[in-house]
Amino acid sequence: HILRNMELAAVLWNDRHADPSMHLFTNSAKAIAWAKAKAFSMDRHGDFREVSLSDSMRRAGWIYCVIYSCENDGLRVEMVTVDKDVA
């Protein structure tokens, strides 16, 4: 299948007031820009902050994380590879 072994940037959106969602992009720059813009637009009280990634976050595949609320609602970007079981 054409998607097998394709690397995609996945934006995972976690907000305590909505169901989690995932948005896929063909490159990390677009994913990061989209996540940052969404977080900025959701910030209502000046809580927007880009997170400095820890070693464990990086090992887990995170490449970007942004928080937009005092409840730690936010978005993160990870690189994912479509495997044969999904494609």
Tab-separated table of C-alpha atoms in Angstrom:
chain	number	residue	atom	x	y	z
A	1	HIS	CA	0.000	0.000	0.000
A	2	ILE	CA	1.189	3.517	-0.788
A	3	LEU	CA	1.120	4.680	2.855
A	4	ARG	CA	3.164	1.800	4.255
A	5	ASN	CA	6.372	3.036	5.899
A	6	MET	CA	5.415	6.662	5.237
A	7	GLU	CA	6.520	9.041	7.980
A	8	LEU	CA	3.914	11.598	9.036
A	9	ALA	CA	3.777	14.320	11.644
A	10	ALA	CA	0.897	13.706	14.038
A	11	VAL	CA	-0.574	16.531	16.098
A	12	LEU	CA	-2.279	15.150	19.199
A	13	TRP	CA	-4.727	17.613	20.743
A	14	ASN	CA	-5.758	17.094	24.373
A	15	ASP	CA	-8.318	19.407	25.915
A	16	ARG	CA	-10.157	18.553	29.121
A	17	HIS	CA	-13.391	19.936	27.639
A	18	ALA	CA	-13.388	17.967	24.370
A	19	ASP	CA	-12.507	14.549	23.007
A	20	PRO	CA	-8.840	14.077	22.095
A	21	SER	CA	-8.089	14.381	18.400
A	22	MET	CA	-5.256	13.670	15.978
A	23	HIS	CA	-4.353	15.630	12.857
A	24	LEU	CA	-1.831	14.298	10.324
A	25	PHE	CA	0.612	16.329	8.232
A	26	THR	CA	3.164	15.378	5.609
A	27	ASN	CA	5.939	17.334	7.301
A	28	SER	CA	6.821	18.478	10.788
A	29	ALA	CA	7.101	22.199	9.990
A	30	LYS	CA	3.464	22.357	8.871
A	31	ALA	CA	2.353	20.340	11.891
A	32	ILE	CA	4.220	22.549	14.344
A	33	ALA	CA	2.927	25.743	12.725
A	34	TRP	CA	-0.657	24.447	12.843
A	35	ALA	CA	-0.354	23.309	16.484
A	36	LYS	CA	1.154	26.619	17.534
A	37	ALA	CA	-1.575	28.612	15.752
A	38	LYS	CA	-4.358	26.478	17.274
A	39	ALA	CA	-2.914	26.808	20.777
A	40	PHE	CA	-2.511	30.555	20.373
A	41	SER	CA	-6.128	30.882	19.220
A	42	MET	CA	-7.386	28.783	22.164
A	43	ASP	CA	-5.466	30.765	24.801
A	44	ARG	CA	-8.023	32.825	26.716
A	45	HIS	CA	-6.054	33.898	29.793
A	46	GLY	CA	-2.418	34.306	28.782
A	47	ASP	CA	-1.436	30.697	29.487
A	48	PHE	CA	0.166	30.011	26.063
A	49	ARG	CA	3.596	28.454	26.498
A	50	GLU	CA	5.866	26.308	24.380
A	51	VAL	CA	7.201	23.414	26.422
A	52	SER	CA	10.886	22.619	26.659
A	53	LEU	CA	10.997	18.906	25.884
A	54	SER	CA	12.596	16.541	28.375
A	55	ASP	CA	14.781	13.632	27.334
A	56	SER	CA	11.942	11.207	28.052
A	57	MET	CA	9.556	13.227	25.848
A	58	ARG	CA	12.094	13.141	23.016
A	59	ARG	CA	12.621	9.391	23.476
A	60	ALA	CA	8.847	8.965	23.217
A	61	GLY	CA	8.959	10.708	19.835
A	62	TRP	CA	7.739	14.179	20.741
A	63	ILE	CA	9.183	16.991	18.628
A	64	TYR	CA	7.035	19.896	19.852
A	65	CYS	CA	4.595	20.640	22.662
A	66	VAL	CA	2.525	23.706	23.461
A	67	ILE	CA	0.126	24.411	26.352
A	68	TYR	CA	-2.675	26.972	26.181
A	69	SER	CA	-4.494	26.737	29.512
A	70	CYS	CA	-3.880	26.544	33.248
A	71	GLU	CA	-5.364	23.023	33.062
A	72	ASN	CA	-2.488	21.947	30.771
A	73	ASP	CA	-4.700	21.637	27.709
A	74	GLY	CA	-2.443	21.562	24.699
A	75	LEU	CA	-1.068	19.999	21.577
A	76	ARG	CA	2.003	17.921	20.868
A	77	VAL	CA	3.652	16.844	17.650
A	78	GLU	CA	5.176	13.414	17.106
A	79	MET	CA	6.635	11.769	14.046
A	80	VAL	CA	4.859	8.490	13.270
A	81	THR	CA	5.418	5.807	10.672
A	82	VAL	CA	2.466	4.061	9.061
A	83	ASP	CA	3.079	0.329	9.463
A	84	LYS	CA	1.795	-2.662	7.539
A	85	ASP	CA	-0.960	-3.293	10.105
A	86	VAL	CA	-2.457	0.152	9.573
A	87	ALA	CA	-1.908	0.759	5.852
